[in-house]
Coordinates of N, CA and C in Angstrom, one line a residue:
M1 N 0.8 -1.2 0.0 CA 0.0 0.0 0.0 C 0.9 1.2 0.0
K2 N 0.5 2.3 -0.7 CA 1.3 3.5 -0.8 C 1.3 4.2 0.5
R3 N 2.3 5.0 0.7 CA 2.5 5.7 1.9 C 1.3 6.7 2.2
S4 N 0.9 7.4 1.1 CA -0.2 8.3 1.3 C -1.5 7.6 1.7
A5 N -1.8 6.4 1.2 CA -2.9 5.7 1.6 C -2.8 5.3 3.0
L6 N -1.7 4.8 3.4 CA -1.5 4.5 4.8 C -1.6 5.7 5.7
S7 N -1.1 6.8 5.3 CA -1.3 8.0 6.1 C -2.7 8.4 6.3
A8 N -3.5 8.3 5.2 CA -4.9 8.6 5.2 C -5.6 7.7 6.2
I9 N -5.3 6.4 6.1 CA -6.0 5.4 7.0 C -5.6 5.8 8.5
A10 N -4.4 6.1 8.7 CA -3.9 6.4 10.1 C -4.6 7.7 10.6
L11 N -4.8 8.7 9.7 CA -5.5 9.9 10.1 C -6.9 9.6 10.4
L12 N -7.6 8.9 9.6 CA -9.0 8.6 9.8 C -9.2 7.8 11.1
T13 N -8.3 6.8 11.3 CA -8.3 6.0 12.5 C -8.2 6.9 13.8
S14 N -7.3 7.8 13.7 CA -7.1 8.7 14.8 C -8.3 9.6 15.1
A15 N -8.9 10.1 14.0 CA -10.1 10.9 14.1 C -11.2 10.1 14.7
L16 N -11.4 8.9 14.2 CA -12.5 8.1 14.7 C -12.3 7.7 16.2
S17 N -11.0 7.6 16.6 CA -10.8 7.2 18.0 C -11.2 8.3 19.0
I18 N -11.2 9.5 18.5 CA -11.5 10.6 19.4 C -13.0 10.9 19.3
A19 N -13.6 10.7 18.1 CA -15.0 11.1 17.9 C -16.0 10.5 18.8
P20 N -16.0 9.2 19.1 CA -17.1 8.7 19.9 C -17.2 9.3 21.3
A21 N -16.1 9.6 21.9 CA -16.1 10.2 23.2 C -16.8 11.5 23.2
L22 N -16.5 12.4 22.3 CA -17.1 13.7 22.2 C -18.5 13.5 21.7
G23 N -18.8 12.6 20.8 CA -20.1 12.3 20.3 C -21.1 12.1 21.4
L24 N -20.7 11.3 22.4 CA -21.6 11.1 23.5 C -22.0 12.4 24.2
D25 N -21.0 13.3 24.4 CA -21.2 14.5 25.0 C -22.0 15.5 24.1
L26 N -21.7 15.5 22.8 CA -22.4 16.3 21.9 C -23.9 15.8 21.8
N27 N -24.1 14.5 21.8 CA -25.5 14.0 21.7 C -26.2 14.2 23.0
S28 N -25.5 14.2 24.1 CA -26.1 14.5 25.4 C -26.6 15.9 25.5
F29 N -25.7 16.8 25.0 CA -26.0 18.2 24.9 C -27.3 18.4 24.0
R30 N -27.3 17.8 22.8 CA -28.4 17.9 21.9 C -29.7 17.4 22.6
A31 N -29.6 16.2 23.3 CA -30.7 15.7 24.0 C -31.3 16.6 25.1
Q32 N -30.4 17.3 25.8 CA -30.9 18.3 26.8 C -31.7 19.4 26.2
H33 N -31.6 19.6 24.9 CA -32.3 20.6 24.2 C -33.3 20.1 23.2
G34 N -33.7 18.8 23.4 CA -34.8 18.2 22.6 C -34.4 17.9 21.1
R35 N -33.1 17.7 20.9 CA -32.7 17.4 19.5 C -32.3 15.9 19.5
P36 N -32.5 15.3 18.3 CA -32.1 13.9 18.2 C -30.6 13.7 18.1
P37 N -30.1 12.5 18.4 CA -28.7 12.3 18.3 C -28.2 12.3 16.9
L38 N -26.9 12.6 16.8 CA -26.3 12.5 15.4 C -25.5 11.2 15.3
S39 N -25.3 10.8 14.1 CA -24.5 9.6 13.8 C -23.1 10.0 13.4
L40 N -22.2 9.2 13.8 CA -20.8 9.4 13.5 C -20.6 9.1 12.0
S41 N -20.0 10.1 11.3 CA -19.7 9.9 9.8 C -18.2 9.8 9.7
G42 N -17.7 8.7 9.1 CA -16.3 8.5 8.8 C -15.8 9.6 7.9
A43 N -16.6 10.0 6.9 CA -16.2 11.0 5.9 C -16.0 12.4 6.6
L44 N -17.0 12.7 7.5 CA -16.9 14.0 8.2 C -15.8 14.0 9.2
A45 N -15.6 12.8 9.9 CA -14.5 12.7 10.8 C -13.1 12.9 10.1
G46 N -13.0 12.3 9.0 CA -11.8 12.5 8.2 C -11.5 13.9 7.8
A47 N -12.6 14.6 7.4 CA -12.5 16.0 7.0 C -12.1 16.9 8.2
A48 N -12.7 16.5 9.4 CA -12.4 17.3 10.6 C -11.0 17.0 11.0
Y49 N -10.5 15.8 10.9 CA -9.1 15.5 11.3 C -8.1 16.2 10.4
S50 N -8.4 16.2 9.1 CA -7.5 16.9 8.2 C -7.4 18.4 8.5
H51 N -8.6 19.0 8.8 CA -8.5 20.4 9.1 C -7.9 20.7 10.4
A52 N -8.1 19.8 11.4 CA -7.5 20.0 12.7 C -6.0 20.0 12.6
Q53 N -5.5 19.0 11.8 CA -4.0 19.0 11.5 C -3.5 20.3 10.9
S54 N -4.3 20.8 9.9 CA -3.9 22.0 9.2 C -3.9 23.2 10.2
L55 N -4.9 23.3 11.0 CA -5.0 24.4 12.0 C -3.8 24.3 13.0
A56 N -3.6 23.1 13.5 CA -2.5 22.9 14.4 C -1.1 23.2 13.8
G57 N -1.0 22.9 12.5 CA 0.3 23.1 11.8 C 0.5 24.6 11.6
R58 N -0.6 25.4 11.4 CA -0.5 26.8 11.1 C -0.7 27.6 12.4
Q59 N -1.1 26.9 13.5 CA -1.4 27.6 14.7 C -2.4 28.8 14.6
R60 N -3.5 28.5 13.9 CA -4.5 29.5 13.8 C -5.8 28.9 13.5
L61 N -6.9 29.6 13.7 CA -8.3 29.1 13.5 C -8.8 29.7 12.2
D62 N -9.5 28.9 11.4 CA -10.2 29.4 10.2 C -11.1 28.3 9.7
H63 N -11.8 28.7 8.7 CA -12.7 27.7 8.0 C -12.3 27.6 6.6
A64 N -11.1 27.8 6.3 CA -10.6 27.8 4.9 C -10.9 26.5 4.2
G65 N -11.5 26.7 3.0 CA -11.8 25.5 2.2 C -12.9 24.6 2.7
F66 N -13.7 25.2 3.6 CA -14.8 24.4 4.2 C -15.7 23.6 3.2
R67 N -16.2 24.3 2.2 CA -17.1 23.7 1.3 C -16.4 22.6 0.4
Q68 N -15.1 22.8 0.2 CA -14.3 21.8 -0.6 C -14.0 20.6 0.3
R69 N -13.7 20.8 1.6 CA -13.3 19.7 2.5 C -14.4 18.8 3.0
V70 N -15.6 19.4 3.2 CA -16.7 18.7 3.9 C -17.6 18.0 2.8
P71 N -17.6 16.7 2.9 CA -18.4 15.9 1.9 C -19.9 15.8 2.2
V72 N -20.6 16.8 1.8 CA -22.0 16.9 2.2 C -22.8 16.8 0.9
T73 N -23.8 15.9 0.8 CA -24.6 15.7 -0.4 C -25.8 16.6 -0.5
S74 N -26.4 17.0 0.7 CA -27.6 17.7 0.7 C -27.4 19.2 0.7
G75 N -26.2 19.7 0.8 CA -25.9 21.1 0.9 C -25.9 21.7 2.3
T76 N -26.4 20.9 3.3 CA -26.4 21.3 4.7 C -25.1 20.9 5.4
A77 N -24.4 21.9 5.9 CA -23.2 21.6 6.6 C -22.9 22.8 7.5
A78 N -22.1 22.5 8.6 CA -21.7 23.5 9.5 C -20.4 23.0 10.1
E79 N -19.6 24.0 10.7 CA -18.3 23.7 11.3 C -18.1 24.5 12.5
N80 N -17.6 23.9 13.5 CA -17.1 24.6 14.7 C -15.6 24.4 14.8
V81 N -14.8 25.4 15.1 CA -13.4 25.2 15.4 C -13.1 25.9 16.7
A82 N -12.1 25.4 17.4 CA -11.6 26.0 18.7 C -10.2 25.5 18.9
F83 N -9.6 26.2 19.9 CA -8.3 25.7 20.4 C -8.1 26.0 21.9
G84 N -7.2 25.3 22.5 CA -6.9 25.6 23.9 C -7.5 24.6 24.8
C85 N -8.6 24.0 24.5 CA -9.2 23.0 25.4 C -8.4 21.7 25.3
A86 N -8.2 21.1 26.5 CA -7.4 19.8 26.5 C -8.4 18.6 26.4
T87 N -9.7 18.8 26.7 CA -10.6 17.7 26.8 C -11.8 18.0 25.9
E88 N -12.6 16.9 25.7 CA -13.8 17.0 24.9 C -14.8 17.8 25.7
D89 N -14.9 17.5 27.0 CA -15.9 18.2 27.8 C -15.7 19.7 27.7
C90 N -14.4 20.1 27.8 CA -14.1 21.6 27.8 C -14.5 22.2 26.4
V91 N -14.3 21.6 25.3 CA -14.6 22.2 24.0 C -16.1 22.2 23.8
I92 N -16.9 21.2 24.3 CA -18.3 21.3 24.2 C -18.9 22.4 25.0
R93 N -18.3 22.6 26.3 CA -18.8 23.7 27.1 C -18.4 25.1 26.5
M94 N -17.2 25.2 25.8 CA -16.8 26.4 25.2 C -17.8 26.7 24.0
W95 N -18.1 25.7 23.2 CA -19.0 26.0 22.1 C -20.4 26.3 22.5
A96 N -20.8 25.7 23.6 CA -22.2 25.9 24.2 C -22.4 27.3 24.6
R97 N -21.3 28.0 25.0 CA -21.4 29.4 25.5 C -21.3 30.4 24.4
S98 N -21.0 30.0 23.1 CA -20.9 30.8 22.0 C -22.2 30.7 21.1
G99 N -22.9 31.8 20.9 CA -24.1 31.7 20.2 C -24.1 30.9 18.8
R100 N -23.2 31.3 18.0 CA -23.1 30.6 16.7 C -22.7 29.1 16.8
H101 N -21.7 28.9 17.6 CA -21.3 27.5 17.8 C -22.4 26.6 18.4
R102 N -23.1 27.2 19.4 CA -24.2 26.5 20.0 C -25.3 26.2 19.0
A103 N -25.6 27.2 18.2 CA -26.6 27.0 17.2 C -26.2 25.9 16.2
N104 N -24.9 25.8 15.9 CA -24.5 24.7 15.0 C -24.7 23.4 15.6
M105 N -24.4 23.2 16.9 CA -24.5 22.0 17.6 C -26.0 21.6 17.8
L106 N -26.9 22.5 17.7 CA -28.3 22.2 17.9 C -29.1 22.3 16.6
R107 N -28.4 22.4 15.5 CA -29.1 22.4 14.2 C -30.0 21.2 14.0
R108 N -31.2 21.5 13.5 CA -32.2 20.4 13.2 C -32.0 19.8 11.9
D109 N -31.2 20.4 11.0 CA -31.1 20.0 9.6 C -29.8 19.2 9.4
V110 N -29.2 18.7 10.4 CA -28.0 17.8 10.3 C -28.3 16.5 10.9
T111 N -27.7 15.4 10.4 CA -27.9 14.1 10.9 C -26.6 13.4 11.3
S112 N -25.5 14.0 11.0 CA -24.2 13.3 11.3 C -23.2 14.3 11.6
Y113 N -22.1 13.8 12.2 CA -21.0 14.6 12.6 C -19.7 13.9 12.5
G114 N -18.6 14.7 12.5 CA -17.3 14.1 12.6 C -16.5 15.1 13.3
L115 N -15.6 14.7 14.2 CA -14.8 15.7 14.9 C -13.4 15.1 15.2
A116 N -12.5 16.0 15.4 CA -11.1 15.5 15.7 C -10.4 16.7 16.4
S117 N -9.2 16.4 16.8 CA -8.3 17.4 17.4 C -6.9 17.0 17.0
A118 N -6.1 18.1 17.1 CA -4.6 17.9 16.8 C -3.9 18.9 17.7
V119 N -2.7 18.6 18.1 CA -1.9 19.4 18.9 C -0.8 20.1 18.1
G120 N -0.8 21.5 18.2 CA 0.2 22.3 17.5 C 1.6 22.3 18.2
A121 N 2.5 22.8 17.5 CA 3.9 23.0 18.1 C 3.8 23.9 19.3
N122 N 2.8 24.7 19.4 CA 2.6 25.6 20.6 C 2.1 24.9 21.8
G123 N 1.8 23.6 21.6 CA 1.2 22.8 22.7 C -0.3 22.9 22.9
K124 N -0.9 23.7 22.1 CA -2.4 23.8 22.2 C -3.1 22.8 21.3
R125 N -4.2 22.4 21.8 CA -5.1 21.4 21.0 C -6.1 22.2 20.2
Y126 N -6.1 21.9 18.9 CA -7.0 22.5 17.9 C -8.2 21.5 17.6
W127 N -9.4 21.9 17.7 CA -10.6 21.1 17.6 C -11.4 21.5 16.3
V128 N -11.9 20.5 15.7 CA -12.8 20.7 14.5 C -14.0 19.8 14.7
L129 N -15.2 20.4 14.6 CA -16.5 19.6 14.6 C -17.1 19.9 13.3
D130 N -17.3 18.9 12.4 CA -18.0 19.1 11.1 C -19.4 18.4 11.3
L131 N -20.4 19.1 10.8 CA -21.8 18.6 10.9 C -22.4 18.6 9.5
G132 N -23.2 17.6 9.2 CA -23.8 17.5 7.9 C -24.8 16.4 7.8
N133 N -25.0 16.0 6.5 CA -26.0 14.9 6.2 C -25.3 13.9 5.4

């Protein structure tokens, strides 16, 4: 197998290993507000991990290339980014206190999610939550 294919598999595996822990918290948050749970999407988790790595590498937050990165077929998609939280619980609480991020987590028109984090050379953890269908 080619190195790039192995790297992609490793990235996706890393993204998926983080996602279920946060997904339970994300879905608990949604349940508290009368929203149905979201399903974990491997494609969205891969997109989130790729962007988290990019953010960590550049040590900055942005949504650059969002529409090109996020594989959404229905046109419905949203993204939250953050840095500095060491844990999943911390980042969920941070997003819950921000109007736009909170609204994304509570969207009724999404059915799946992917999320990941990566640590930059500055020691900070960069988080990406991608939501879609």
